[in-house]
mmCIF file of C-alpha atoms in Angstrom:
data_model
loop_
_atom_site.group_PDB
_atom_site.id
_atom_site.type_symbol
_atom_site.label_atom_id
_atom_site.label_comp_id
_atom_site.label_asym_id
_atom_site.label_seq_id
_atom_site.Cartn_x
_atom_site.Cartn_y
_atom_site.Cartn_z
ATOM 1 C CA MET A 1 97.080 -149.894 170.859
ATOM 2 C CA PHE A 2 95.768 -146.351 171.554
ATOM 3 C CA SER A 3 97.650 -144.408 174.202
ATOM 4 C CA GLY A 4 95.594 -143.349 177.170
ATOM 5 C CA VAL A 5 92.831 -145.922 176.561
ATOM 6 C CA ASP A 6 92.626 -148.974 178.783
ATOM 7 C CA GLU A 7 91.732 -152.061 176.714
ATOM 8 C CA GLY A 8 89.197 -153.171 179.274
ATOM 9 C CA THR A 9 87.207 -149.952 179.277
ATOM 10 C CA PHE A 10 83.991 -149.116 177.575
ATOM 11 C CA GLU A 11 85.812 -146.623 175.350
ATOM 12 C CA TRP A 12 88.128 -149.341 174.050
ATOM 13 C CA GLN A 13 85.170 -151.589 173.306
ATOM 14 C CA MET A 14 83.528 -148.769 171.342
ATOM 15 C CA ILE A 15 86.715 -148.082 169.359
ATOM 16 C CA GLU A 16 87.113 -151.794 168.638
ATOM 17 C CA TYR A 17 83.447 -152.050 167.548
ATOM 18 C CA TRP A 18 83.778 -148.945 165.350
ATOM 19 C CA LEU A 19 86.894 -150.305 163.623
ATOM 20 C CA LYS A 20 85.230 -153.650 162.925
ATOM 21 C CA THR A 21 82.022 -152.006 161.698
ATOM 22 C CA GLU A 22 83.872 -149.453 159.573
ATOM 23 C CA MET A 23 85.989 -152.159 157.944
ATOM 24 C CA THR A 24 82.939 -154.337 157.379
ATOM 25 C CA MET A 25 80.998 -151.470 155.786
ATOM 26 C CA LYS A 26 83.915 -150.521 153.542
ATOM 27 C CA THR A 27 84.302 -154.136 152.480
ATOM 28 C CA LEU A 28 80.568 -154.502 151.899
ATOM 29 C CA VAL A 29 80.398 -151.284 149.854
ATOM 30 C CA PHE A 30 83.415 -152.355 147.781
ATOM 31 C CA ILE A 31 81.847 -155.756 147.068
ATOM 32 C CA MET A 32 78.502 -154.168 146.118
ATOM 33 C CA VAL A 33 80.139 -151.641 143.772
ATOM 34 C CA PHE A 34 82.297 -154.367 142.223
ATOM 35 C CA PHE A 35 79.323 -156.656 141.508
ATOM 36 C CA LEU A 36 77.239 -153.768 140.219
ATOM 37 C CA ALA A 37 79.981 -152.774 137.792
ATOM 38 C CA VAL A 38 80.609 -156.333 136.647
ATOM 39 C CA SER A 39 76.969 -157.346 136.323
ATOM 40 C CA CYS A 40 75.742 -154.290 134.410
ATOM 41 C CA ASP A 41 75.040 -155.047 130.782
ATOM 42 C CA PRO A 42 76.628 -152.333 128.653
ATOM 43 C CA GLU A 43 74.160 -150.424 126.537
ATOM 44 C CA GLN A 44 73.432 -152.150 123.234
ATOM 45 C CA THR A 45 72.848 -149.833 120.277
ATOM 46 C CA VAL A 46 71.149 -150.986 117.088
ATOM 47 C CA SER A 47 70.915 -148.729 114.033
ATOM 48 C CA PHE A 48 69.201 -149.190 110.693
ATOM 49 C CA ARG A 49 70.785 -147.333 107.798
ATOM 50 C CA VAL A 50 69.895 -147.028 104.109
ATOM 51 C CA ASP A 51 72.666 -146.358 101.577
ATOM 52 C CA ASN A 52 71.650 -144.666 98.338
ATOM 53 C CA ARG A 53 74.384 -145.730 95.937
ATOM 54 C CA THR A 54 72.511 -144.424 92.918
ATOM 55 C CA SER A 55 73.181 -141.357 90.783
ATOM 56 C CA ASN A 56 69.853 -139.790 91.876
ATOM 57 C CA ASP A 57 68.487 -138.358 95.102
ATOM 58 C CA SER A 58 65.660 -140.439 96.527
ATOM 59 C CA GLU A 59 62.805 -140.398 98.979
ATOM 60 C CA MET A 60 62.136 -143.496 101.089
ATOM 61 C CA THR A 61 58.531 -143.717 102.250
ATOM 62 C CA LEU A 62 57.277 -146.244 104.794
ATOM 63 C CA TYR A 63 53.571 -147.109 104.654
ATOM 64 C CA ALA A 64 51.701 -148.638 107.598
ATOM 65 C CA LYS A 65 48.023 -149.601 107.348
ATOM 66 C CA GLY A 66 47.796 -147.882 103.993
ATOM 67 C CA THR A 67 49.009 -144.476 105.151
ATOM 68 C CA ILE A 68 52.388 -142.796 105.169
ATOM 69 C CA HIS A 69 54.112 -143.592 108.438
ATOM 70 C CA SER A 70 57.400 -141.789 107.795
ATOM 71 C CA SER A 71 59.572 -140.543 104.980
ATOM 72 C CA PHE A 72 63.310 -139.988 104.573
ATOM 73 C CA ARG A 73 65.180 -137.979 101.966
ATOM 74 C CA ILE A 74 68.376 -139.711 100.890
ATOM 75 C CA GLU A 75 70.787 -137.818 98.680
ATOM 76 C CA LYS A 76 72.698 -139.636 95.954
ATOM 77 C CA GLN A 77 75.763 -141.485 97.160
ATOM 78 C CA ALA A 78 74.769 -140.863 100.783
ATOM 79 C CA SER A 79 73.440 -142.768 103.789
ATOM 80 C CA VAL A 80 70.627 -142.037 106.205
ATOM 81 C CA VAL A 81 70.033 -143.676 109.582
ATOM 82 C CA ILE A 82 66.312 -144.351 109.661
ATOM 83 C CA PHE A 83 66.154 -145.679 113.210
ATOM 84 C CA THR A 84 68.438 -146.076 116.224
ATOM 85 C CA ASP A 85 67.558 -148.036 119.338
ATOM 86 C CA SER A 86 69.759 -147.657 122.394
ATOM 87 C CA GLY A 87 68.027 -150.429 124.315
ATOM 88 C CA LEU A 88 66.259 -147.884 126.490
ATOM 89 C CA SER A 89 63.675 -146.970 123.867
ATOM 90 C CA PRO A 90 60.194 -148.500 124.102
ATOM 91 C CA GLN A 91 60.044 -148.509 120.292
ATOM 92 C CA SER A 92 61.769 -150.814 117.861
ATOM 93 C CA PHE A 93 62.165 -150.918 114.105
ATOM 94 C CA GLN A 94 60.904 -153.939 112.200
ATOM 95 C CA VAL A 95 60.683 -153.762 108.427
ATOM 96 C CA GLY A 96 57.742 -156.167 108.639
ATOM 97 C CA ASP A 97 55.703 -153.538 110.519
ATOM 98 C CA TYR A 98 55.171 -151.688 107.237
ATOM 99 C CA ASP A 99 52.729 -152.635 104.440
ATOM 100 C CA SER A 100 55.091 -151.354 101.784
ATOM 101 C CA ILE A 101 58.247 -149.333 101.343
ATOM 102 C CA LYS A 102 58.704 -147.072 98.339
ATOM 103 C CA PHE A 103 61.828 -145.464 96.942
ATOM 104 C CA SER A 104 61.129 -142.534 94.582
ATOM 105 C CA PHE A 105 64.041 -141.135 92.590
ATOM 106 C CA THR A 106 64.579 -137.694 91.062
ATOM 107 C CA ASN A 107 64.805 -139.291 87.589
ATOM 108 C CA GLY A 108 61.095 -140.217 87.868
ATOM 109 C CA LYS A 109 61.615 -143.923 88.552
ATOM 110 C CA SER A 110 60.494 -145.702 91.691
ATOM 111 C CA ILE A 111 60.762 -149.062 93.417
ATOM 112 C CA VAL A 112 58.025 -150.410 95.655
ATOM 113 C CA PHE A 113 58.532 -153.346 97.983
ATOM 114 C CA ALA A 114 55.366 -154.961 99.351
ATOM 115 C CA ASN A 115 55.332 -156.835 102.632
ATOM 116 C CA ASP A 116 53.174 -159.710 101.326
ATOM 117 C CA THR A 117 55.689 -161.132 98.824
ATOM 118 C CA LEU A 118 59.364 -161.055 98.054
ATOM 119 C CA ASN A 119 59.085 -159.358 94.687
ATOM 120 C CA SER A 120 62.773 -159.139 93.749
ATOM 121 C CA PRO A 121 66.103 -160.602 94.762
ATOM 122 C CA ASN A 122 66.923 -157.223 96.346
ATOM 123 C CA ASP A 123 63.729 -157.037 98.416
ATOM 124 C CA ILE A 124 64.106 -154.884 101.526
ATOM 125 C CA TYR A 125 61.909 -157.338 103.460
ATOM 126 C CA ASN A 126 64.462 -160.110 102.966
ATOM 127 C CA GLY A 127 66.825 -160.015 105.954
ATOM 128 C CA ALA A 128 69.611 -161.503 103.845
ATOM 129 C CA ASN A 129 69.734 -158.221 101.908
ATOM 130 C CA TRP A 130 70.764 -156.254 105.008
ATOM 131 C CA LEU A 131 74.478 -156.068 105.820
ATOM 132 C CA VAL A 132 75.108 -156.411 109.558
ATOM 133 C CA GLU A 133 78.155 -154.796 111.124
ATOM 134 C CA THR A 134 78.945 -155.423 114.783
ATOM 135 C CA SER A 135 81.447 -153.441 116.789
ATOM 136 C CA GLY A 136 81.483 -153.976 120.533
ATOM 137 C CA HIS A 137 77.939 -153.331 121.727
ATOM 138 C CA THR A 138 76.840 -151.625 118.502
ATOM 139 C CA GLN A 139 75.070 -153.255 115.568
ATOM 140 C CA ILE A 140 74.411 -151.448 112.301
ATOM 141 C CA PHE A 141 72.012 -152.965 109.776
ATOM 142 C CA THR A 142 72.533 -151.458 106.317
ATOM 143 C CA TYR A 143 70.338 -151.820 103.247
ATOM 144 C CA SER A 144 71.900 -150.568 100.020
ATOM 145 C CA ILE A 145 70.161 -149.555 96.838
ATOM 146 C CA ASP A 146 72.167 -149.036 93.633
ATOM 147 C CA ASN A 147 71.681 -148.032 90.000
ATOM 148 C CA SER A 148 71.122 -151.623 88.833
ATOM 149 C CA MET A 149 68.046 -151.877 91.067
ATOM 150 C CA VAL A 150 66.564 -148.649 89.702
ATOM 151 C CA GLU A 151 67.038 -149.792 86.093
ATOM 152 C CA GLU A 152 65.255 -153.156 86.627
#
C-alpha cells in the first residue's frame, strides 16, 4: 500500500495501527458530537407580560409578606415584561408568591387583587385570565387590564 514499506515490518504495523486508531477516534468523536447535539434540550424561555389597555398610565405593585417586593410602571396602551426565565435562572415567577397585587392609575383609581380570594372575574391570580402564547421554545404569559376593569 505504501511504497518503500514492507508489510511485515514494524513500521507497517505502526502505520496500520495508527490508521485504525485514527479512524476509530474520528468515528467516536463524530458519534459523541452527534448525540450531544441531538440530546441537548434547547433553552426554554418563559416570559410574563402585563398589557395596560387602559387610557391611563399605571403602576403595578407586587406585595410579599406585607411589604413592597417590586413595582413596574406601565404606560397607557403599552406592555411591560415583568419577569423572564431562560431556564438557567434559579428564580421563577409565581403570582401566588405575592400577598397582593395593586394597579394604581393616573386617574386616581386603583385595583387590588388579594391572594386569599378570587375577588373578580378578571383576577390576576386566576390562571385562566392569562393568555399563553407558545412559539418554538418560548412561552409568553400575558395578563391584560382594560378600561372596563378600572371602571368596575
